[in-house]
PDB file of C-alpha atoms in Angstrom:
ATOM      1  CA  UNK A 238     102.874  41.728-179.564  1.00  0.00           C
ATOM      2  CA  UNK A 239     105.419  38.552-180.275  1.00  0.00           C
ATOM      3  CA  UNK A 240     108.775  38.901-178.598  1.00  0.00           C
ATOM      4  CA  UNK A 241     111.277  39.860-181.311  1.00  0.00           C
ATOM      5  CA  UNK A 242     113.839  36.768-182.180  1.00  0.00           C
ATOM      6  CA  UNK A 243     116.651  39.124-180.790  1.00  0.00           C
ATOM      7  CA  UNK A 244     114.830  39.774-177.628  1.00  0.00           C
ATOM      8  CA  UNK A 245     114.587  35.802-177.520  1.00  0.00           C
ATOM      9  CA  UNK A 246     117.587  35.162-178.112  1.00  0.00           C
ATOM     10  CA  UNK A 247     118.807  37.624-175.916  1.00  0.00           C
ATOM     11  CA  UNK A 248     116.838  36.630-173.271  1.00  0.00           C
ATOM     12  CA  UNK A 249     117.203  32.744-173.831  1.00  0.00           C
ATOM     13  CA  UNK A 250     120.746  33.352-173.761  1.00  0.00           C
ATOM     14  CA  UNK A 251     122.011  36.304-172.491  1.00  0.00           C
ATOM     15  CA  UNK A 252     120.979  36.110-169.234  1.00  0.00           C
ATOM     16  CA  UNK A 253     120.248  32.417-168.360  1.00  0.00           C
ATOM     17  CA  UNK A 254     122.554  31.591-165.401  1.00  0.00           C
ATOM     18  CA  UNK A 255     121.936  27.924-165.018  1.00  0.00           C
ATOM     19  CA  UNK A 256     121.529  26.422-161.232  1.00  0.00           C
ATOM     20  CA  UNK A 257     124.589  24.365-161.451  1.00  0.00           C
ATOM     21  CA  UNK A 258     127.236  27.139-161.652  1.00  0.00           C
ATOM     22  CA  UNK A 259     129.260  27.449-159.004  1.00  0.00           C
ATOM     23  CA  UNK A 260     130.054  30.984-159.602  1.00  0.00           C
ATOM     24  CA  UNK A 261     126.633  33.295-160.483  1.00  0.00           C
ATOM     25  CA  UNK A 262     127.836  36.337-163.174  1.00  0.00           C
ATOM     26  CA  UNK A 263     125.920  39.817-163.413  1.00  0.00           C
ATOM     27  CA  UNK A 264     123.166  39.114-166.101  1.00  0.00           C
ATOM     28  CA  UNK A 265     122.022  42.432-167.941  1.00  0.00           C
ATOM     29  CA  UNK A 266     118.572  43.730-166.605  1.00  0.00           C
ATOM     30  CA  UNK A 267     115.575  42.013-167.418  1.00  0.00           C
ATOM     31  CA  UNK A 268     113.433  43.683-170.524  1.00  0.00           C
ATOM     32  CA  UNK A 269     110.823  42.518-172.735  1.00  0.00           C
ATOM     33  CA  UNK A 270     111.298  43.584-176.474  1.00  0.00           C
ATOM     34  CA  UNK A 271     108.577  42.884-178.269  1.00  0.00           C
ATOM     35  CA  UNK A 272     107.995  43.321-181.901  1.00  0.00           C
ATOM     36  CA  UNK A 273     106.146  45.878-183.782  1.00  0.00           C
ATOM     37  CA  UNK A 274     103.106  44.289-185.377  1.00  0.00           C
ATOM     38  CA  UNK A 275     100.228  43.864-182.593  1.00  0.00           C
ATOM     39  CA  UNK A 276      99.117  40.859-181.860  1.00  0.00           C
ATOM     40  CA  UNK A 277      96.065  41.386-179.894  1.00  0.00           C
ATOM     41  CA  UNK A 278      92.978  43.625-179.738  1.00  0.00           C
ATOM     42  CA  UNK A 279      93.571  47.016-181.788  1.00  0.00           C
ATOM     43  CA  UNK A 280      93.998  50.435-179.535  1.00  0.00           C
ATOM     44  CA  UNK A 281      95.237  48.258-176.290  1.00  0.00           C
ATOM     45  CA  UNK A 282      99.093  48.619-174.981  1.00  0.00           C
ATOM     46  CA  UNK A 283     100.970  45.437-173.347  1.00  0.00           C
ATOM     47  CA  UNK A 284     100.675  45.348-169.984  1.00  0.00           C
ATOM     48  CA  UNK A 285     103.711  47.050-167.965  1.00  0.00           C
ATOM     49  CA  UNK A 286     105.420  46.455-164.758  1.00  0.00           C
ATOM     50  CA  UNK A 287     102.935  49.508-163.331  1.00  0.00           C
ATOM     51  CA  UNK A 288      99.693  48.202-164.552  1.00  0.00           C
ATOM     52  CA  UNK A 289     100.282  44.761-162.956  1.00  0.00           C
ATOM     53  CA  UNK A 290     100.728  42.610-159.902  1.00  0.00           C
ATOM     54  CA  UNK A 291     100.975  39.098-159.280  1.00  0.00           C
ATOM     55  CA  UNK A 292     100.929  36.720-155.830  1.00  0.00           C
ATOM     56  CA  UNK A 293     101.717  33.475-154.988  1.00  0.00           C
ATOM     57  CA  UNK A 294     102.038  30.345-153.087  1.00  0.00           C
ATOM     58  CA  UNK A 295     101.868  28.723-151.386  1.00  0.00           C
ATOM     59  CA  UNK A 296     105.305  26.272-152.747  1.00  0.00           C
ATOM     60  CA  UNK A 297     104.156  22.723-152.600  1.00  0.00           C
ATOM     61  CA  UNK A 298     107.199  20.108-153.632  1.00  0.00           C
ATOM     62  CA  UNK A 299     106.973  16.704-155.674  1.00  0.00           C
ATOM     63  CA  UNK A 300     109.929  14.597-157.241  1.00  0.00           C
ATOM     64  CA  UNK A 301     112.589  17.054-156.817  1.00  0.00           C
ATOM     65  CA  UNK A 302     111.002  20.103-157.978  1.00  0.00           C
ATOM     66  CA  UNK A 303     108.598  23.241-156.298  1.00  0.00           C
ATOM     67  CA  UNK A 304     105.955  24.420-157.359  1.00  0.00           C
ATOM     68  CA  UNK A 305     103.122  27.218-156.968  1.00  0.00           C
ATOM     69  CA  UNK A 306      99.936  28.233-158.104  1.00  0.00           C
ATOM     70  CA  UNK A 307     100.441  32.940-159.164  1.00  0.00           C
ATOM     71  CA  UNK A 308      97.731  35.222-159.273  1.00  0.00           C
ATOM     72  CA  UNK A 309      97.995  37.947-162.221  1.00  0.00           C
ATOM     73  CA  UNK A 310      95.464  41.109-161.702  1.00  0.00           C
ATOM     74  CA  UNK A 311      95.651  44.806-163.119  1.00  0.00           C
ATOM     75  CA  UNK A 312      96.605  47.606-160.673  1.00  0.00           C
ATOM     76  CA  UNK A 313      93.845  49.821-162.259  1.00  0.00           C
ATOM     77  CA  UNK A 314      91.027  49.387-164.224  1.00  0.00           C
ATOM     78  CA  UNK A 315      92.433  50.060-167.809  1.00  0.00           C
ATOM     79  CA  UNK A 316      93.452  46.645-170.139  1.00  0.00           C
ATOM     80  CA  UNK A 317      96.383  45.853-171.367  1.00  0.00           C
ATOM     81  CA  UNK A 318      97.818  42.634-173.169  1.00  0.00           C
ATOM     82  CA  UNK A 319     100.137  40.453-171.552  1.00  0.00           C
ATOM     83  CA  UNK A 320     102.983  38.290-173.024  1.00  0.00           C
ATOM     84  CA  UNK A 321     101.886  35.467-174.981  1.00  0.00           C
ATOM     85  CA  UNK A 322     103.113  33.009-172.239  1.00  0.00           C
ATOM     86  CA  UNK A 323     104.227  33.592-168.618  1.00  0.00           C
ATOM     87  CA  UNK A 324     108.158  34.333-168.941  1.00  0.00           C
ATOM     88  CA  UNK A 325     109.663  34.076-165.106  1.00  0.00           C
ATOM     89  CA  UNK A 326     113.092  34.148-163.670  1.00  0.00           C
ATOM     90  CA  UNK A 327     114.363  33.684-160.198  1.00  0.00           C
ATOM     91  CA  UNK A 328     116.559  36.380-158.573  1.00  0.00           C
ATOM     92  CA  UNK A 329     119.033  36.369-156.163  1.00  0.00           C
ATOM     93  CA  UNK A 330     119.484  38.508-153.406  1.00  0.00           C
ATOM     94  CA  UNK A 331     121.220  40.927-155.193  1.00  0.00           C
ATOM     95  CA  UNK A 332     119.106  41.330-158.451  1.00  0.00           C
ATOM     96  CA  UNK A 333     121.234  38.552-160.520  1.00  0.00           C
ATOM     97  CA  UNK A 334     118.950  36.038-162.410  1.00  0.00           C
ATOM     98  CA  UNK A 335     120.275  32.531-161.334  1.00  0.00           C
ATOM     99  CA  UNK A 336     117.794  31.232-163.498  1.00  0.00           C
ATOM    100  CA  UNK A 337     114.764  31.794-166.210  1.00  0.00           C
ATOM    101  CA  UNK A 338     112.334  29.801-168.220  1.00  0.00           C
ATOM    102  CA  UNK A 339     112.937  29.596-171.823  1.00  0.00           C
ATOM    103  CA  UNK A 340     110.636  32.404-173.641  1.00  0.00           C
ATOM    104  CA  UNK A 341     108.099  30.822-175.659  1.00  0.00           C
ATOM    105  CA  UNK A 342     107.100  31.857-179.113  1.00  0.00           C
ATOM    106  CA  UNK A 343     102.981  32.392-179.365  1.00  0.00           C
ATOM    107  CA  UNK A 344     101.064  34.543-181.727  1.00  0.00           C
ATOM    108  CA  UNK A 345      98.686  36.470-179.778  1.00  0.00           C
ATOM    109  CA  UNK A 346      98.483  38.357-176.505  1.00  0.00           C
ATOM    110  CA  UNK A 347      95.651  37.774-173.750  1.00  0.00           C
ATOM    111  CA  UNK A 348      93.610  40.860-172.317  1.00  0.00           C
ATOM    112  CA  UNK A 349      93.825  41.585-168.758  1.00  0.00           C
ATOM    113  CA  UNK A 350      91.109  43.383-167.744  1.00  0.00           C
ATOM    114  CA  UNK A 351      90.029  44.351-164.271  1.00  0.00           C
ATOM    115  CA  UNK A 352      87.680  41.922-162.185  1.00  0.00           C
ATOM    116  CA  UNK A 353      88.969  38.908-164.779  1.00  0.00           C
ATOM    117  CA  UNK A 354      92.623  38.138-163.079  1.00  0.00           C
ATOM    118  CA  UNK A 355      94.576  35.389-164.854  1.00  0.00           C
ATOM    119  CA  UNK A 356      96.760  32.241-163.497  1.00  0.00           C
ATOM    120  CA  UNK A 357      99.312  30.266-164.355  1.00  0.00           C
ATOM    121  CA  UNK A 358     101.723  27.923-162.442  1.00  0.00           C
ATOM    122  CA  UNK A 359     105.549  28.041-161.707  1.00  0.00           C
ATOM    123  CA  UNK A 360     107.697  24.947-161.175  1.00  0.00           C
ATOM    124  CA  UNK A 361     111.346  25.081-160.306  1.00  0.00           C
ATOM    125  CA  UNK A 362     113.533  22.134-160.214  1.00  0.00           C
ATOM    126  CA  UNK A 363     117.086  20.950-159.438  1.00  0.00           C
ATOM    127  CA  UNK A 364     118.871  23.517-157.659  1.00  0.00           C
ATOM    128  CA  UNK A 365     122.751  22.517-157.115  1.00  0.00           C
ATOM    129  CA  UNK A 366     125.075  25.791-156.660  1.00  0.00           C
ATOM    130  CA  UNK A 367     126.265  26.382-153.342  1.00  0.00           C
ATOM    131  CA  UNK A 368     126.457  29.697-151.754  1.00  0.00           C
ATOM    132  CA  UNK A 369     122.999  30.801-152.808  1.00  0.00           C
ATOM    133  CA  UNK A 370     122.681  34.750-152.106  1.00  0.00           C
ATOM    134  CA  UNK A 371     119.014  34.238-150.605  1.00  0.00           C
ATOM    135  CA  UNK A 372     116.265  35.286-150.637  1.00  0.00           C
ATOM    136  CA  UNK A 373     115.536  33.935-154.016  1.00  0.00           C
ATOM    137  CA  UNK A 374     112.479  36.323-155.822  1.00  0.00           C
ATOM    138  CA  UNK A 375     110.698  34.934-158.683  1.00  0.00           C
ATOM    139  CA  UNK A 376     109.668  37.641-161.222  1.00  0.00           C
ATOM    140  CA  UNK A 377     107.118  37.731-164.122  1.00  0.00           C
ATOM    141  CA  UNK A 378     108.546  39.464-167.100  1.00  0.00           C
ATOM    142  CA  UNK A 379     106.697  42.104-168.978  1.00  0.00           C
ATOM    143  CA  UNK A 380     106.769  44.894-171.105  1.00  0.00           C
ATOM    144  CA  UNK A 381     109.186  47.493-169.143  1.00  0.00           C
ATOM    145  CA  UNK A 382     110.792  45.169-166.830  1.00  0.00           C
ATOM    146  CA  UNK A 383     110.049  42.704-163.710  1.00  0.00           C
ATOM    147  CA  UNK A 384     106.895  42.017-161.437  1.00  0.00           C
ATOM    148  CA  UNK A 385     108.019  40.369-158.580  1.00  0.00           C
ATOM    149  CA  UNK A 386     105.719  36.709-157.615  1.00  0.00           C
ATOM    150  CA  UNK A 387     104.821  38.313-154.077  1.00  0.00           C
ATOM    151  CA  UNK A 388     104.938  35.653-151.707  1.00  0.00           C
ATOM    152  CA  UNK A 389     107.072  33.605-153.106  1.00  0.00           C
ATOM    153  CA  UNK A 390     110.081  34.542-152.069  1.00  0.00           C
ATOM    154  CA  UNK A 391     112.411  31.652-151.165  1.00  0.00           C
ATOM    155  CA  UNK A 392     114.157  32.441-147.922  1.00  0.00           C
ATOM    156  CA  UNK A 393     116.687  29.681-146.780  1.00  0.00           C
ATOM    157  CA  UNK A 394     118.212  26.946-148.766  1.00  0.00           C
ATOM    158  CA  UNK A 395     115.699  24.072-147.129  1.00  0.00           C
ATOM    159  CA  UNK A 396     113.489  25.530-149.157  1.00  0.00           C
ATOM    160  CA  UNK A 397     115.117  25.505-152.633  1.00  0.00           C
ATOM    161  CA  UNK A 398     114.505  22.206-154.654  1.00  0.00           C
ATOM    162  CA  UNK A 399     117.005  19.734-154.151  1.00  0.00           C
ATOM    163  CA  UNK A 400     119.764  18.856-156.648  1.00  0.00           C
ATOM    164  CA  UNK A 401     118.835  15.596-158.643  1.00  0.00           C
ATOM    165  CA  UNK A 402     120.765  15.757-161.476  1.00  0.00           C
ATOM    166  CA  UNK A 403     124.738  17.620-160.108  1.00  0.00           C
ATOM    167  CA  UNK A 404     126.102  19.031-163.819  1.00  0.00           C
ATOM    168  CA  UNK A 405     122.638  19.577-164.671  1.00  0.00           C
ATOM    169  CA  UNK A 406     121.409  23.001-165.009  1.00  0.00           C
ATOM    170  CA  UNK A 407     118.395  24.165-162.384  1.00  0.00           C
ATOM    171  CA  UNK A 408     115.387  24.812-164.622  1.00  0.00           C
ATOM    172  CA  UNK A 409     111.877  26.488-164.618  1.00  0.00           C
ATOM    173  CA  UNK A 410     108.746  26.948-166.204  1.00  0.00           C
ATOM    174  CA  UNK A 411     105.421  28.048-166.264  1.00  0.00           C
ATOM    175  CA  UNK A 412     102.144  26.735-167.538  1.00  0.00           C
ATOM    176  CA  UNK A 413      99.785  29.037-170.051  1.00  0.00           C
ATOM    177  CA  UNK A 414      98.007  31.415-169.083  1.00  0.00           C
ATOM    178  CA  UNK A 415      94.517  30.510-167.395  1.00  0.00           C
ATOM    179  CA  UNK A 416      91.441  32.640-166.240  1.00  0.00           C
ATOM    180  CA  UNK A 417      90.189  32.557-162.608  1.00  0.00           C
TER     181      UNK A 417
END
């Protein structure tokens, strides 16, 4: 199923906190909303935060940013669809997303089926606000809610990426999907 251009929008927008802010504001929980029309094989639901789980790590830096290779597997042994594209945000300690990748617009949804786990990578760059409410949890974004990246957690501020661009927002992204 496509993400609906509200659930985009609301996404892209509504709760986007970008790196730079010196102040972080409560963002409204995370929740996929995806359209009606299927967009992948017929008689198989998108996958939910309980029929997933995803690992990473671990971070390796270059030019400013950090990234890592994440793991996707099913929790069971019954498919479901993911999103058309990894969507992940980074939390702060106390739930708030400080900041998420832009939600991509694809047609169709890839399987997950057990024994055939998927990858994709996450790269986070420029990180300037101070007073960071660590740990920072990256999340995958699904149907239902948030799968945290386990092992990735990012623990003190030496191991955010470093601010090279101040008034710049932080940003992240992650690659398509890939089988393993």
């Amino acid at each position: 199923m496509r993400f609906s251009v509200l659930a985009t929008v609301l996404l892209a927008g509504g709760i986007v906190v970008g790196g730079c802010n010196a102040t972080l504001s409560p963002a409204p929980p995370l929740t996929a909303r995806p359209s009606i029309a299927p967009s992948g094989p017929a008689g198989v639901a998108s996958c939910t935060t309980a029929d997933v789980q995803a690992a990473g790590g671990p971070w390796g830096g270059a030019a400013g940013s950090r990234g890592a290779d994440v793991a996707v597997s099913l929790k069971g042994a019954t498919q479901c669809l993911l999103p058309p594209r990894p969507v992940v945000a980074v939390l702060d300690a106390t739930g708030v997303v400080v900041v998420q990748a832009r939600p991509v617009v694809a047609s169709s949804q890839p399987p997950l089926a057990a024994g055939a786990p998927v990858s994709f990578s996450i790269l986070f760059s420029n990180w300037c606000a101070p007073g960071a409410k660590l740990p920072f949890r990256p999340v995958m974004i699904v149907e239902g809610g948030a799968v945290e990246l386990s092992g990735l957690s990012l623990m003190t501020t030496d191991a955010l990426p470093p601010c090279n661009g101040p008034g710049q927002p932080a940003s992240l992204s992650a690659t398509d999907w890939q089988l393993r």
